[in-house]
Structure formats: C-alpha cells, structure tokens
XYZ file of C-alpha atoms in Angstrom:
661
model
C 173.552 157.695 -31.771
C 173.151 159.125 -28.301
C 169.444 159.815 -28.930
C 168.887 156.217 -30.010
C 170.592 155.006 -26.846
C 168.443 157.354 -24.715
C 165.330 156.053 -26.430
C 166.377 152.471 -25.745
C 166.950 153.362 -22.094
C 163.491 154.908 -21.906
C 161.919 151.748 -23.328
C 163.775 149.698 -20.721
C 162.411 151.958 -17.984
C 158.979 151.673 -19.573
C 159.136 147.871 -19.476
C 160.287 147.845 -15.840
C 157.549 150.253 -14.730
C 154.849 148.286 -16.557
C 155.975 144.922 -15.158
C 156.107 146.434 -11.658
C 152.520 147.610 -11.993
C 153.488 151.266 -11.607
C 151.037 152.553 -14.219
C 151.384 156.215 -13.309
C 155.134 155.966 -14.020
C 154.368 153.910 -17.155
C 152.095 156.650 -18.525
C 154.695 159.328 -17.715
C 157.547 157.492 -19.484
C 155.353 156.634 -22.492
C 154.392 160.293 -22.859
C 158.087 161.223 -22.841
C 158.886 158.624 -25.519
C 156.008 159.830 -27.739
C 157.476 163.336 -27.702
C 160.730 161.999 -29.112
C 159.121 159.376 -31.364
C 155.568 160.426 -32.213
C 152.973 157.674 -32.726
C 155.323 154.840 -31.819
C 152.895 151.888 -31.614
C 154.532 150.279 -28.553
C 154.737 153.509 -26.544
C 151.190 154.446 -27.596
C 149.870 151.061 -26.535
C 151.675 151.247 -23.194
C 150.261 154.726 -22.497
C 146.671 153.726 -23.385
C 146.804 150.554 -21.274
C 148.349 152.444 -18.342
C 145.604 155.113 -18.491
C 142.940 152.397 -18.594
C 144.464 150.739 -15.535
C 144.436 154.136 -13.821
C 140.754 154.492 -14.858
C 141.668 157.613 -16.828
C 139.389 156.671 -19.710
C 138.824 160.203 -20.978
C 142.609 160.742 -21.182
C 143.033 157.483 -23.088
C 140.272 158.539 -25.497
C 141.961 161.900 -26.135
C 145.132 160.043 -27.089
C 143.243 157.729 -29.464
C 141.165 160.538 -30.983
C 144.233 162.542 -31.950
C 143.774 163.243 -35.652
C 147.516 162.883 -36.229
C 147.507 159.233 -35.184
C 147.697 157.127 -38.382
C 144.686 154.890 -39.075
C 146.949 151.878 -39.373
C 148.148 152.454 -35.795
C 144.668 153.323 -34.455
C 143.251 150.079 -35.904
C 145.551 148.110 -33.663
C 143.779 149.576 -30.620
C 140.097 149.137 -31.551
C 139.522 146.877 -28.535
C 140.958 149.462 -26.118
C 139.121 152.259 -27.958
C 135.735 150.474 -27.715
C 136.348 149.667 -24.054
C 137.098 153.305 -23.170
C 133.895 154.391 -24.913
C 132.001 151.753 -22.906
C 133.463 152.941 -19.596
C 132.546 156.560 -20.377
C 128.929 155.476 -21.070
C 129.196 156.170 -24.812
C 127.506 152.850 -25.557
C 126.204 153.624 -29.051
C 129.638 154.785 -30.230
C 131.274 151.728 -28.704
C 128.814 149.343 -30.389
C 129.264 151.102 -33.728
C 133.048 150.748 -33.480
C 132.795 147.037 -32.595
C 130.316 146.147 -35.333
C 132.186 148.110 -38.013
C 134.482 145.113 -38.554
C 133.625 141.479 -38.997
C 134.879 138.902 -36.571
C 137.194 137.423 -39.212
C 138.775 140.828 -39.833
C 139.381 141.288 -36.104
C 140.914 137.792 -35.891
C 143.232 138.578 -38.794
C 144.199 141.947 -37.312
C 144.455 141.162 -33.575
C 144.287 137.395 -33.196
C 141.764 134.900 -31.841
C 141.998 135.942 -28.189
C 141.439 139.645 -28.921
C 138.520 138.839 -31.236
C 136.860 136.801 -28.483
C 137.363 139.663 -26.018
C 135.649 141.954 -28.529
C 132.609 139.621 -28.526
C 132.463 139.729 -24.738
C 132.633 143.520 -24.850
C 129.896 143.619 -27.506
C 127.611 141.596 -25.223
C 128.284 144.001 -22.339
C 127.467 147.023 -24.504
C 124.246 145.414 -25.751
C 123.323 144.728 -22.138
C 123.765 148.416 -21.221
C 121.631 149.396 -24.204
C 118.823 147.093 -22.934
C 119.094 144.966 -26.085
C 118.692 141.780 -24.101
C 117.740 139.425 -26.957
C 120.791 140.430 -29.030
C 122.982 140.190 -25.922
C 121.801 136.638 -25.190
C 122.458 135.693 -28.827
C 126.109 136.816 -28.535
C 126.528 134.932 -25.252
C 125.024 131.792 -26.825
C 127.641 131.915 -29.590
C 130.418 132.331 -27.029
C 129.003 129.517 -24.900
C 129.049 127.088 -27.821
C 132.845 126.807 -27.868
C 133.813 128.004 -24.386
C 136.311 126.195 -22.209
C 135.511 125.142 -18.635
C 136.698 128.340 -16.944
C 134.940 130.629 -19.422
C 131.741 128.578 -19.298
C 131.217 129.386 -15.596
C 131.646 133.128 -16.238
C 129.255 133.004 -19.185
C 126.625 131.271 -17.048
C 126.804 134.094 -14.490
C 126.543 136.765 -17.190
C 123.612 135.072 -18.919
C 121.784 134.907 -15.574
C 122.455 138.632 -15.081
C 121.009 139.441 -18.520
C 117.866 137.422 -17.815
C 117.447 139.064 -14.411
C 117.660 142.550 -15.924
C 115.307 141.605 -18.761
C 112.639 140.268 -16.387
C 112.964 143.360 -14.173
C 112.405 145.565 -17.246
C 109.364 143.535 -18.283
C 111.025 141.909 -21.292
C 110.002 138.334 -22.063
C 113.040 136.031 -22.137
C 113.623 132.294 -22.211
C 113.139 129.961 -19.242
C 114.904 130.533 -15.940
C 118.304 128.947 -15.354
C 118.161 125.914 -13.067
C 120.795 125.880 -10.351
C 122.030 123.521 -7.662
C 122.361 125.546 -4.451
C 125.120 123.395 -2.998
C 127.446 123.404 -6.016
C 126.904 126.685 -7.900
C 129.015 129.801 -7.176
C 127.543 132.637 -5.133
C 127.393 135.141 -8.008
C 125.276 132.788 -10.122
C 122.928 132.178 -7.182
C 122.676 135.939 -6.669
C 121.740 136.639 -10.295
C 119.156 133.855 -10.414
C 117.664 135.187 -7.157
C 117.290 138.625 -8.780
C 115.179 137.048 -11.514
C 113.024 135.267 -8.944
C 112.423 138.540 -7.083
C 111.203 140.200 -10.288
C 108.904 137.208 -10.861
C 107.496 137.482 -7.328
C 108.900 134.164 -6.077
C 110.256 135.626 -2.842
C 110.670 132.389 -0.886
C 112.890 130.754 -3.519
C 114.871 133.983 -3.938
C 115.433 134.257 -0.180
C 116.765 130.700 -0.054
C 119.272 131.339 -2.862
C 120.431 134.673 -1.416
C 120.976 133.135 2.023
C 123.215 130.430 0.519
C 125.052 133.007 -1.621
C 125.673 135.257 1.404
C 127.060 132.372 3.441
C 129.376 131.315 0.597
C 130.598 134.852 -0.022
C 131.315 135.528 3.658
C 133.352 132.311 3.840
C 135.341 133.351 0.751
C 135.877 136.818 2.226
C 137.355 135.238 5.354
C 139.839 133.458 3.058
C 140.552 136.693 1.129
C 138.975 135.219 -2.002
C 136.018 137.647 -2.105
C 135.724 141.391 -1.560
C 133.686 143.271 1.005
C 131.799 144.844 -1.913
C 130.552 141.422 -2.982
C 129.109 140.759 0.480
C 127.490 144.216 0.477
C 125.918 143.557 -2.917
C 124.201 140.397 -1.642
C 123.046 142.187 1.527
C 121.589 144.980 -0.595
C 119.626 142.486 -2.654
C 118.491 140.648 0.476
C 117.414 143.972 1.992
C 115.449 144.791 -1.159
C 113.763 141.389 -0.897
C 112.803 142.105 2.729
C 111.421 145.452 1.609
C 109.282 143.760 -1.046
C 108.041 141.356 1.648
C 107.099 144.381 3.825
C 109.623 143.270 6.469
C 110.836 146.830 6.781
C 112.741 146.543 10.057
C 114.860 143.656 8.757
C 115.451 145.535 5.507
C 116.689 148.614 7.370
C 119.051 146.488 9.451
C 120.641 145.033 6.301
C 120.967 148.468 4.707
C 122.590 149.763 7.898
C 125.135 146.926 7.771
C 126.078 148.029 4.251
C 126.354 151.673 5.311
C 128.496 150.739 8.331
C 130.740 148.323 6.436
C 133.186 151.031 5.411
C 133.173 150.045 1.737
C 134.596 152.608 -0.658
C 132.244 151.582 -3.463
C 129.991 154.584 -4.005
C 127.257 152.678 -5.793
C 126.606 150.346 -2.826
C 126.394 153.275 -0.415
C 124.125 155.251 -2.716
C 121.709 152.359 -3.263
C 121.570 151.690 0.488
C 120.806 155.359 1.261
C 118.195 155.488 -1.498
C 116.390 152.394 -0.225
C 116.487 153.532 3.400
C 115.066 156.899 2.322
C 112.211 155.162 0.540
C 111.356 153.449 3.850
C 111.805 156.370 6.225
C 110.806 159.258 3.963
C 114.074 161.071 4.776
C 114.292 163.324 1.719
C 117.496 165.028 2.908
C 119.303 161.680 2.980
C 117.945 160.854 -0.464
C 119.225 164.166 -1.810
C 122.671 163.335 -0.394
C 122.576 159.961 -2.168
C 121.781 161.483 -5.558
C 124.457 164.133 -5.091
C 127.024 161.416 -4.375
C 125.837 159.397 -7.351
C 126.223 162.259 -9.777
C 129.644 163.238 -8.431
C 131.076 159.725 -8.757
C 129.576 159.009 -12.216
C 129.136 155.225 -11.845
C 126.420 155.151 -14.506
C 128.140 152.361 -16.420
C 127.406 150.083 -13.437
C 123.661 150.810 -13.510
C 121.101 149.485 -15.935
C 118.824 151.961 -17.676
C 115.972 150.865 -15.415
C 118.040 151.584 -12.285
C 119.191 154.922 -13.661
C 115.578 155.862 -14.401
C 114.538 155.053 -10.824
C 117.328 157.264 -9.454
C 116.360 160.108 -11.787
C 112.673 159.887 -10.849
C 113.484 159.802 -7.139
C 115.814 162.774 -7.504
C 112.947 164.751 -9.035
C 110.585 163.763 -6.223
C 113.173 164.901 -3.653
C 112.967 168.393 -5.158
C 109.310 168.502 -4.072
C 110.175 168.354 -0.373
C 107.292 170.312 1.251
C 109.770 172.024 3.605
C 111.776 173.508 0.701
C 110.085 172.767 -2.656
C 111.924 173.612 -5.866
C 109.031 173.619 -8.319
C 110.877 175.265 -11.206
C 113.825 172.875 -11.042
C 111.572 169.846 -10.505
C 109.387 170.828 -13.475
C 112.491 171.082 -15.678
C 113.771 167.652 -14.574
C 110.382 165.943 -14.943
C 109.905 167.410 -18.437
C 113.331 166.088 -19.474
C 112.484 162.635 -18.089
C 109.186 162.607 -19.993
C 111.194 163.185 -23.173
C 113.863 160.625 -22.227
C 111.309 157.951 -21.232
C 108.298 158.828 -23.439
C 106.390 155.589 -22.820
C 106.656 155.719 -19.019
C 103.661 157.305 -17.206
C 105.577 158.134 -13.991
C 107.257 161.375 -15.258
C 103.836 162.640 -16.342
C 102.351 161.835 -12.937
C 105.192 163.786 -11.306
C 104.576 166.728 -13.662
C 100.876 166.702 -12.790
C 101.743 166.629 -9.094
C 104.080 169.622 -9.528
C 101.323 171.688 -11.152
C 98.914 170.728 -8.388
C 101.336 171.441 -5.523
C 102.575 174.730 -6.961
C 98.966 175.896 -7.534
C 99.737 176.950 -11.086
C 97.153 177.779 -13.714
C 97.666 174.379 -15.341
C 95.297 171.746 -13.937
C 96.363 168.236 -13.003
C 93.713 166.747 -15.277
C 94.887 168.684 -18.357
C 98.508 167.516 -17.922
C 97.449 163.885 -17.687
C 94.934 164.160 -20.539
C 97.703 165.407 -22.859
C 99.948 162.487 -21.880
C 97.411 159.660 -22.367
C 98.199 159.216 -26.052
C 101.970 159.260 -25.499
C 102.531 156.493 -22.928
C 102.454 152.750 -23.491
C 100.143 152.062 -20.535
C 97.741 154.978 -19.890
C 95.830 153.183 -17.110
C 97.786 154.886 -14.254
C 96.963 158.253 -15.822
C 93.257 157.394 -16.073
C 93.214 156.303 -12.433
C 94.999 159.497 -11.341
C 92.435 161.637 -13.165
C 89.603 159.646 -11.581
C 91.182 160.068 -8.142
C 91.454 163.839 -8.625
C 87.794 164.053 -9.649
C 86.678 161.840 -6.750
C 88.557 164.053 -4.284
C 86.492 166.980 -5.596
C 83.273 164.994 -5.222
C 82.742 164.940 -8.991
C 81.576 161.298 -9.113
C 79.683 161.554 -12.446
C 82.748 163.006 -14.201
C 85.034 160.378 -12.647
C 82.659 157.603 -13.727
C 82.400 158.994 -17.260
C 86.178 159.281 -17.613
C 86.919 155.830 -16.245
C 84.233 154.289 -18.463
C 86.034 155.644 -21.542
C 89.225 153.867 -20.513
C 87.509 150.518 -19.919
C 88.979 147.873 -22.188
C 89.514 144.109 -21.866
C 92.905 142.491 -21.462
C 95.225 141.270 -18.668
C 96.850 144.709 -18.496
C 93.707 146.654 -19.250
C 91.139 148.267 -17.037
C 89.191 144.991 -16.745
C 91.479 144.277 -13.824
C 89.324 143.441 -10.763
C 90.382 146.538 -8.826
C 89.559 148.893 -11.706
C 86.218 147.221 -12.360
C 85.361 147.453 -8.658
C 86.193 151.174 -8.666
C 83.993 151.775 -11.694
C 81.134 149.796 -10.135
C 81.524 151.829 -6.931
C 81.336 155.085 -8.891
C 78.129 153.895 -10.553
C 76.672 153.087 -7.142
C 77.622 156.537 -5.794
C 75.415 158.188 -8.405
C 72.614 155.658 -7.933
C 73.305 153.541 -11.025
C 73.259 150.081 -9.432
C 71.985 148.472 -12.636
C 74.893 149.925 -14.643
C 77.325 148.769 -11.955
C 76.018 145.216 -12.287
C 76.350 145.417 -16.079
C 80.024 146.446 -15.781
C 80.704 143.547 -13.432
C 78.812 141.141 -15.680
C 80.894 142.193 -18.690
C 84.147 141.751 -16.736
C 83.060 138.339 -15.412
C 82.296 137.104 -18.938
C 85.679 138.330 -20.177
C 87.681 136.631 -17.413
C 85.645 133.448 -17.844
C 86.585 133.366 -21.526
C 90.233 133.811 -20.515
C 90.072 131.030 -17.930
C 91.604 133.426 -15.400
C 91.585 133.335 -11.606
C 90.143 136.865 -11.752
C 86.857 135.303 -12.841
C 85.997 134.295 -9.259
C 86.616 137.788 -7.870
C 84.461 139.323 -10.599
C 81.638 136.867 -9.885
C 81.635 137.720 -6.173
C 81.327 141.422 -6.897
C 78.571 140.727 -9.408
C 76.634 138.475 -7.010
C 76.873 141.126 -4.285
C 75.378 143.742 -6.600
C 72.602 141.351 -7.655
C 71.609 141.103 -4.005
C 71.596 144.887 -3.681
C 69.375 145.055 -6.772
C 66.878 142.702 -5.029
C 67.697 139.871 -7.445
C 68.363 137.029 -4.966
C 67.705 134.258 -7.492
C 70.341 135.625 -9.876
C 72.768 136.143 -6.958
C 72.157 132.571 -5.760
C 72.879 131.264 -9.267
C 76.222 133.062 -9.351
C 77.197 131.925 -5.846
C 76.221 128.354 -6.702
C 78.488 128.501 -9.753
C 81.399 129.508 -7.508
C 80.632 126.822 -4.915
C 80.553 124.104 -7.551
C 83.942 125.282 -8.809
C 85.400 125.364 -5.269
C 83.328 123.838 -2.415
C 85.881 125.158 0.109
C 85.220 128.780 -0.814
C 83.422 129.600 2.448
C 82.739 133.177 1.372
C 80.835 131.927 -1.651
C 79.013 129.321 0.466
C 77.951 131.999 2.952
C 76.801 134.220 0.091
C 74.778 131.361 -1.378
C 73.062 130.682 1.967
C 72.245 134.383 2.382
C 70.927 134.702 -1.178
C 68.751 131.587 -0.665
C 67.281 132.978 2.555
C 66.571 136.364 0.975
C 65.007 134.590 -1.969
C 62.634 132.711 0.394
C 64.277 129.362 -0.268
C 65.198 128.073 3.218
C 65.461 124.452 2.044
C 68.284 125.402 -0.337
C 70.009 127.384 2.419
C 69.763 124.418 4.797
C 71.192 122.092 2.166
C 74.277 124.266 1.596
C 74.661 124.752 5.335
C 76.350 121.340 5.414
C 79.129 122.686 3.171
C 80.405 124.850 6.012
C 83.127 123.347 8.246
C 82.204 122.091 11.712
C 84.049 124.860 13.553
C 81.862 127.468 11.842
C 78.679 125.698 12.946
C 79.733 125.349 16.592
C 78.302 127.682 19.199
C 81.494 129.357 20.477
C 79.866 131.757 22.932
C 77.175 129.874 24.771
C 74.695 132.702 24.261
C 71.139 132.020 23.264
C 70.718 132.915 19.586
C 67.058 133.910 19.919
C 67.818 136.193 22.857
C 70.669 137.863 20.957
C 68.453 138.327 17.916
C 65.725 139.966 20.008
C 68.320 142.285 21.532
C 69.728 143.235 18.144
C 66.285 143.813 16.687
C 65.391 145.996 19.640
C 68.548 148.006 18.922
C 69.611 148.003 22.559
C 71.930 146.180 24.883
C 70.666 143.414 27.197
C 68.730 145.011 30.107
C 70.708 145.646 33.259
C 69.640 144.761 36.765
C 67.514 147.621 38.211
C 69.212 149.437 41.024
C 67.518 149.202 44.379
C 65.900 152.449 45.467
C 67.377 154.167 48.500
C 65.389 153.653 51.678
C 63.455 156.579 53.132
C 65.038 158.183 56.131
C 63.188 157.533 59.358
C 61.609 160.482 61.096
C 63.608 161.325 64.200
C 61.449 162.803 66.971
C 62.898 164.860 69.853
C 63.515 162.975 73.051
C 61.493 165.454 75.114
C 58.242 166.026 73.257
C 56.940 168.372 75.945
C 59.320 171.158 74.827
C 57.886 173.188 71.916
C 60.029 173.091 68.679
C 62.160 176.068 67.692
C 60.170 178.207 65.228
C 63.449 179.290 63.482
C 64.644 175.730 62.900
C 64.087 176.070 59.124
C 66.363 179.082 58.835
C 70.110 179.009 58.281
C 72.090 179.476 61.481
C 73.469 182.858 60.368
C 69.865 184.094 59.880
C 68.615 183.094 63.283
C 68.074 185.674 66.025
C 70.342 183.762 68.356
C 73.333 183.749 65.931
C 76.493 185.469 67.253
C 79.500 186.070 64.926
C 82.955 184.912 66.010
C 85.005 187.428 67.917
C 87.854 189.279 66.106
C 91.053 188.111 67.722
C 93.091 191.282 67.135
C 93.251 191.003 63.334
C 92.303 193.986 61.260
C 89.662 193.558 58.548
C 91.008 193.030 55.030
C 91.144 196.132 52.868
C 91.823 198.527 55.719
C 95.045 200.092 56.889
C 97.346 202.922 56.016
C 97.445 202.139 52.284
C 93.659 202.521 51.927
C 91.089 200.319 50.242
C 91.791 197.314 48.011
C 93.557 198.328 44.796
C 92.079 197.246 41.411
C 95.249 197.102 39.384
C 97.318 195.244 41.922
C 100.530 196.587 40.486
C 103.816 194.777 40.476
C 103.842 192.207 43.247
C 100.224 193.093 44.192
C 101.411 195.854 46.529
C 98.837 198.347 45.320
C 101.527 200.867 44.487
C 100.570 201.057 40.796
C 96.901 201.925 40.964
C 96.566 203.550 37.585
C 92.782 203.366 37.154
C 90.431 204.322 39.968
C 87.365 202.128 40.317
C 84.863 204.921 39.781
C 86.556 206.713 36.914
C 85.025 206.916 33.431
C 88.060 205.151 31.921
C 87.579 202.237 34.323
C 83.907 201.882 33.398
C 84.739 201.909 29.698
C 87.461 199.256 30.177
C 85.098 197.026 32.124
C 82.409 197.375 29.470
C 84.971 196.452 26.758
C 86.086 193.408 28.756
C 82.505 192.318 29.243
C 81.762 192.713 25.531
C 84.856 190.732 24.496
C 84.056 187.971 26.952
C 80.510 187.771 25.643
C 81.808 187.382 22.061
C 83.655 184.123 22.864
C 81.387 181.100 22.270
C 80.782 179.148 25.419
C 81.995 175.867 23.982
C 85.288 177.394 22.879
C 86.003 179.008 26.231
C 85.031 175.860 28.086
C 87.424 173.803 25.995
C 90.328 175.997 27.035
C 91.083 176.986 23.450
C 91.395 180.631 24.411
C 93.592 180.750 27.543
C 93.345 183.958 29.550
C 97.106 184.251 29.891
C 100.237 182.326 28.902
C 100.315 180.808 32.360
C 96.828 179.416 31.923
C 98.020 177.197 29.086
C 100.653 175.499 31.261
C 99.564 172.618 33.436
C 100.234 173.332 37.087
C 102.301 170.767 38.959
C 100.483 168.644 41.515
C 100.696 169.817 45.124
C 103.188 167.823 47.132
C 102.613 167.042 50.789
C 105.355 168.053 53.166
C 107.182 165.186 54.675
C 107.253 164.960 58.408
C 110.516 165.103 60.241
C 113.615 167.182 59.849
C 114.018 169.446 56.883
C-alpha cells in the first residue's frame, strides 16, 4: 500500500514539474517512476517529451528503441519517434516510420490533431530529402482544409519549398504572388530567396528591405527574435554579394557577427560568406569546425550542406599549409556522395596538379566525364590546362568533341567563341567561321537572344576571311532586326567600305545617332588621318638654334697674346701652388702610410694584408674577376648590393637651423 502511495506522490511531482516547465526535473522523476513501474505509458510519454524539450533527441531515441518496450506502447509514440529521427538527421528512417501507417490508422490510434501533425512532419522530412514535388503535394492536401491560422504558416512553408527547389535547379510551379504591405516578413523573405535564385535581384531587394523593416519593428515589441533579423540580413548580404556590392555585403555580415546571437548556423554562414569575399582561409576553417561541432545539419538543405563540404575541402588546400592527403580523401568521398556534380572532380584534379603527383589533371577529368550530369565544366577545365601549356591543337580537338547543341550545351556563345579562337590560333579561320555559322543557325532555329551574339562573331570572322559581302549581309540582318544596335550598324558600314560599296555605307550612316556623328574634338579629320598613316605624332615646333658667341677681342691689341693661354692653369709656367698652412700631408705621420684594411674604426691598427704581399695581389685579382663576372645591367640596377648598408636608402641631409641649439 505504501508503494502505491509513493508512486502516486511521484506522479503528482511529475505533473507539477511538467506544468512548471522544469523538463530536467520531469525527466528525472519519470526515470524514477519507470524503475518502479517499467513501461508505464504515462511516465514513458512524460520522459520522451521532456527529453525532446531538452533537445536530448538521442536519449529519447534510446528510450523508444528499448527492445523491452511493448509494441502496443511504442505505437502510441510514433509521432515523437519520427520527430526524434528527423532531428537527428535520420530522414529516411523517419519517412519510413511515417509512411508505414495510413492516415486513417493514425487518426484511429492518435486522433485527428496528431494525424495532421504527422502530415506536417512528413512534408518537412520530404523537404530535407530534396523531394520537393512530393513535399508540395502534401502541403497542397493540408492547405485544402486548413483554418486561417494554419493557412498563413502553410503559405510560408510552401514558399520555402519553392525557393529551395529553384536554388537546386528543380522546375516547380509558378512563383507565389505577394502583397508587400500586408504579407508577413517570413513569407516575403522566402519569396525573395526564390527571386534571387531566378536572378531577379531588384525585386528580391525590395522584398527583403520590407521584411527587414517589419522584423526589426516586431523585435522592438519582443514579438520577433534577434535570430530572425540576422537571417534576413544574411540573405540581404548574399544578395549584395551576387550584385558584386562586396563592401555592403561585408558590412551586413559584420552586423550579424557582432549581434551576439547564440545561433551557430547564422554565425557560421556569415563567416563562410565573408571568407569567400576576403579569401581568409583560416576564418573559413574556423567556421567549418564550429559547424561540425554544433551539428545543425537538420537546419541546412542538402545543397547548403554540399557547399559547406566543398568549401571545407578547398580550405585544406591552403598554400601556406596544404593537406593534400586529407583533401584528396574528402574530395573522393564527395565525388561518391554527389556523383553527378562536377565540382568534386575539379577539386580532385586541382589536388593532383598542386601536389605534383604522377596523376595528371587531364586524366582525372577524362575519367569523370561519363559520370557527371553536365560534363561541360570538365571539358573547359581540360581545354584550359592544354591552353596553359600552349597545346592549342589538342585543346581545339578536345573542345570540338564536346560540341553539342542545346541551351546547356557547348553551343553557348562563350564556348563557341573559345572554340573559334582556338581555330584562329592554329590558322584555321575557315573552320572558325564554320563553327560560328553552325551555332548561329542553331540559335536562330531556337529563336534565342544568343542568335545575335553568334551572328556578330560570325560577321567578324567573315571580315577577317576577306569576305566583306558575306559580313555585310550578316550585319544587315542584325540591323533590320534591331536598328538601334549601333555595334551592328558600325560593322555594316565597315563591311560596306571594305567591300568597295561606299553608297551603302553612306546610306546606313544615317542610322547612327546624332551624337555619334558630331565632331566632338574640333580636330581636322584629314590632318589626323595623315598623322596616323605616317605613324607619328603631329610635328612639334622646331627649337630655335642657340646664337653664336661673339668674339671678344682684348682691349689693348698692342700687347701680344699669351702663348700658354690654351693650357690649363696648373700646366702653365706661371702657376704657383697654394702654400701649406701648417697642415701635414695626408698619409704621413707616426703611424706610417695609409692602411689598406682600415681596421675597426678606420684607425689602421688592423692592417692584416700588406699592399705588396702575394696574398694581397691574389685577393685583388679575385675581386677583379668576380666584379667582371657581374653583368653590367644587373650591377647598374642595384640588384647586387655591395653590402647590407648599400641596400638601405640613406636619409636626406638636413640643413642646420640657425640660432641657438
């Protein structure tokens, strides 16, 4: 009887602790009750919920995975079980547990509210598994019979799914339309993320600015957290970075870092993005270390996690302290984890090149071409490596093999231009024009804007091939499509002049705007042309020649001139040296003649080598030989200073100031 009373007292304490929000005490009391009454459903439920509130998901899972727990009791906690698996990033196991029972069975077992929570959790798990279409289907079912409060939350989540799908390159339904003045900040934020991925930076900036203002106002009223403000600033900083407004981006990242938030993920993302701007690999390494220690992977999408993993591998290749073995291991694992992504293979090729191993960069990339979904980056990397070696024919041959039509193929204007350039480098101008012609026909059939760029390249090569009529035809086609394309108009005029058709050139001259036809300099065109043809600058004014000095005759012409007037004064017979005013000649005195070595302090007390000794002659000959071996241009440039002091710039002499010292 006493034990029953003690158990009742424990349950009362358990209820009080739970209602007070003291979950550590709740877990402790529930554990004590379970020792006395194993697998009591109420005590078990209280312990699992308390551990979840304490974010002790692994401990909650160990309680649920106990083989001694009856299945009938475990079934009552499938929602908590699936949630703990989700929070420990075991997404596949969580989804399997959720989908093992039908919705009707969950309703019968747990009730309508719990069944609806299971559907929300299923959508979250599908989102983390990048199954965006299935996730949107679940949210659509929930949206069909949602109440007003739930409908707003579902709208935010659906926008988040679409933003992640677009960022991952998955085609989803049309963008959500929002009213900036009435929608909540989190919805505006998620829609802005989608716009950034679609390249609509202006619209995204407008939405993020409104969202930031709303969130800061809510934070002032204690209705929003500091982390929410930081999240918007991070996204706004990323937008600035995409717009190449790097200084503004760094300022926003610094605000996040200085905000004092305890959310590790915000700090890590800010450090990562700053490192990508500044190239500070040490800071990036710190960010990845913090990320791995805090384990917030459940908050990151697979695409974000992949970016962190790739950056962490690149950090290992810091030239100051490269870790080739560790980086090679990480990159190989990423190539297995993301088999269709070319970036891990590019990193692997870079590792082999930097570490100067026996494996060539080209062989690594060649082996990966058949494994990735888009091999074009690999083809371009191989071509770049060959071009850097000067192997233009090999680069051209390799890139030609990869040429294929399609919006994502190597018929892209930049790739076609590179291939045409390689043809021109080996003297194959005709083949270059053929490549451009093929690309122009393809883009014309697609009705793409790339058609104009291809035509311009093709027309330029036709001119280089001395085919002005064909070039003029292509330029005329572009001008008819867009008369304001001044580049095409100028090309047409040039092609007409080269093709000896000045009337046609004069006719299209009127297409050019008036400001182009004005004479902005005032110079004479014919005079400038003559100067350019002569290959010289306009002639300068000739300098006036110096006047001849007048002959100065002596005043008294009767006196005969001095016959020694042409000699220097010191060589004349009348020259007298200045008198010695008591000073002794240099090099004389009690210490003897001038000393060669000089010694310490130039006192002459350390005269080791006499001037006439054999050793002295040998040393002088060696010095003369070494001096003669230095090229004149090197010595004149000061590249070989005679002494350490010679390499230091002497300070300028200062004049003494007059007056008192």
